[in-house]
Amino acid sequence: MFSLRLTRSEYARLRFQARATGVTMSRYLVAQGLREPVEQVNPEQLREVLGMLRALCRQIQGEATNINQIAHWANTHRRFPDEAAAIAADLHRQVDQICELRARIGELL
């Protein structure tokens, strides 16, 4: 058994959190103290991945503009231009890169 000094606001907050989880304050404090530590995300790695995502987003926005122009041209001329296949391949590659970055972010978290 031990005693603990708390301010009124700390006590009120702990009591509220314990009641919200449906346990006594003692049980709540023990559970919180024995919880697994939270791992920290490496900010440098996260910035790198976010920068890569930003660049991919810009590329995809440009490709979306190209696709819109191709769709307009195809509707006007009633045929599909040759460069559309290359743009589709670029988009598939970019989607694959986004999936890889998503996996890397998952590993960081």
XYZ file of C-alpha atoms in Angstrom:
109
model
C 0.000 0.000 0.000
C 1.198 3.520 -0.702
C -0.116 7.057 -0.713
C -0.121 9.481 -3.571
C -0.351 13.272 -3.600
C -2.540 14.758 -6.296
C -3.930 18.169 -7.023
C -7.713 18.452 -7.017
C -7.791 18.619 -10.798
C -5.501 15.572 -11.136
C -7.672 13.625 -8.707
C -10.854 14.628 -10.532
C -9.380 13.671 -13.889
C -8.189 10.264 -12.664
C -11.517 9.591 -10.968
C -13.366 10.519 -14.170
C -11.141 8.278 -16.314
C -11.476 5.360 -13.881
C -15.270 5.671 -13.816
C -15.371 5.970 -17.604
C -13.570 2.621 -17.888
C -15.755 1.061 -15.184
C -13.040 0.318 -12.615
C -11.920 1.702 -9.287
C -9.304 4.419 -9.263
C -6.804 1.989 -7.682
C -7.375 -0.576 -10.431
C -7.145 2.172 -13.075
C -3.791 3.431 -11.716
C -2.372 -0.105 -11.575
C -3.518 -0.828 -15.139
C -1.996 2.414 -16.404
C 1.271 1.771 -14.590
C 1.604 -1.748 -16.003
C 0.686 -0.827 -19.562
C 3.184 -1.455 -22.363
C 5.312 1.623 -23.073
C 4.374 3.671 -26.110
C 6.992 3.537 -28.855
C 8.057 6.837 -30.343
C 8.021 7.428 -34.078
C 11.312 8.556 -35.588
C 10.459 12.093 -36.803
C 13.210 12.068 -39.435
C 11.888 8.883 -41.059
C 8.329 10.187 -40.897
C 9.334 13.478 -42.558
C 11.103 11.540 -45.317
C 8.057 9.364 -46.013
C 5.710 12.354 -45.900
C 7.937 14.198 -48.380
C 7.755 11.226 -50.725
C 3.968 11.143 -50.385
C 3.788 14.874 -51.114
C 5.810 14.421 -54.311
C 3.628 11.509 -55.409
C 0.486 13.544 -54.775
C 1.804 16.312 -57.038
C 2.598 13.771 -59.754
C -0.836 12.204 -59.495
C -2.512 15.616 -59.659
C -0.633 16.258 -62.905
C -1.635 12.850 -64.258
C -5.263 13.537 -63.326
C -5.112 16.740 -65.372
C -3.655 14.775 -68.295
C -6.373 12.137 -68.023
C -9.037 14.831 -67.980
C -7.547 16.365 -71.139
C -7.337 12.941 -72.805
C -10.962 12.208 -71.921
C -12.015 15.547 -73.389
C -9.977 14.872 -76.562
C -11.339 11.292 -76.839
C -14.921 12.527 -76.497
C -14.334 15.148 -79.181
C -12.517 12.877 -81.656
C -14.278 9.608 -80.766
C -11.006 7.669 -80.378
C -8.418 6.960 -77.698
C -4.967 8.620 -78.057
C -1.787 6.513 -78.000
C -0.223 8.291 -74.995
C -3.124 7.211 -72.765
C -1.527 3.784 -72.225
C 1.708 5.404 -70.996
C -0.229 7.629 -68.596
C -2.149 4.610 -67.274
C 1.158 2.770 -66.698
C 2.514 5.801 -64.800
C -0.582 5.869 -62.621
C -0.262 2.155 -61.816
C 3.388 2.692 -60.832
C 2.441 5.653 -58.625
C -0.333 3.690 -56.930
C 2.203 0.930 -56.186
C 4.557 3.534 -54.676
C 1.748 4.910 -52.510
C 0.990 1.388 -51.259
C 4.675 0.894 -50.396
C 4.779 4.220 -48.539
C 1.597 3.316 -46.688
C 3.276 0.098 -45.536
C 6.361 2.059 -44.403
C 4.179 4.445 -42.406
C 2.501 1.433 -40.809
C 5.924 0.121 -39.779
C 6.788 3.479 -38.197
C 3.612 3.549 -36.109
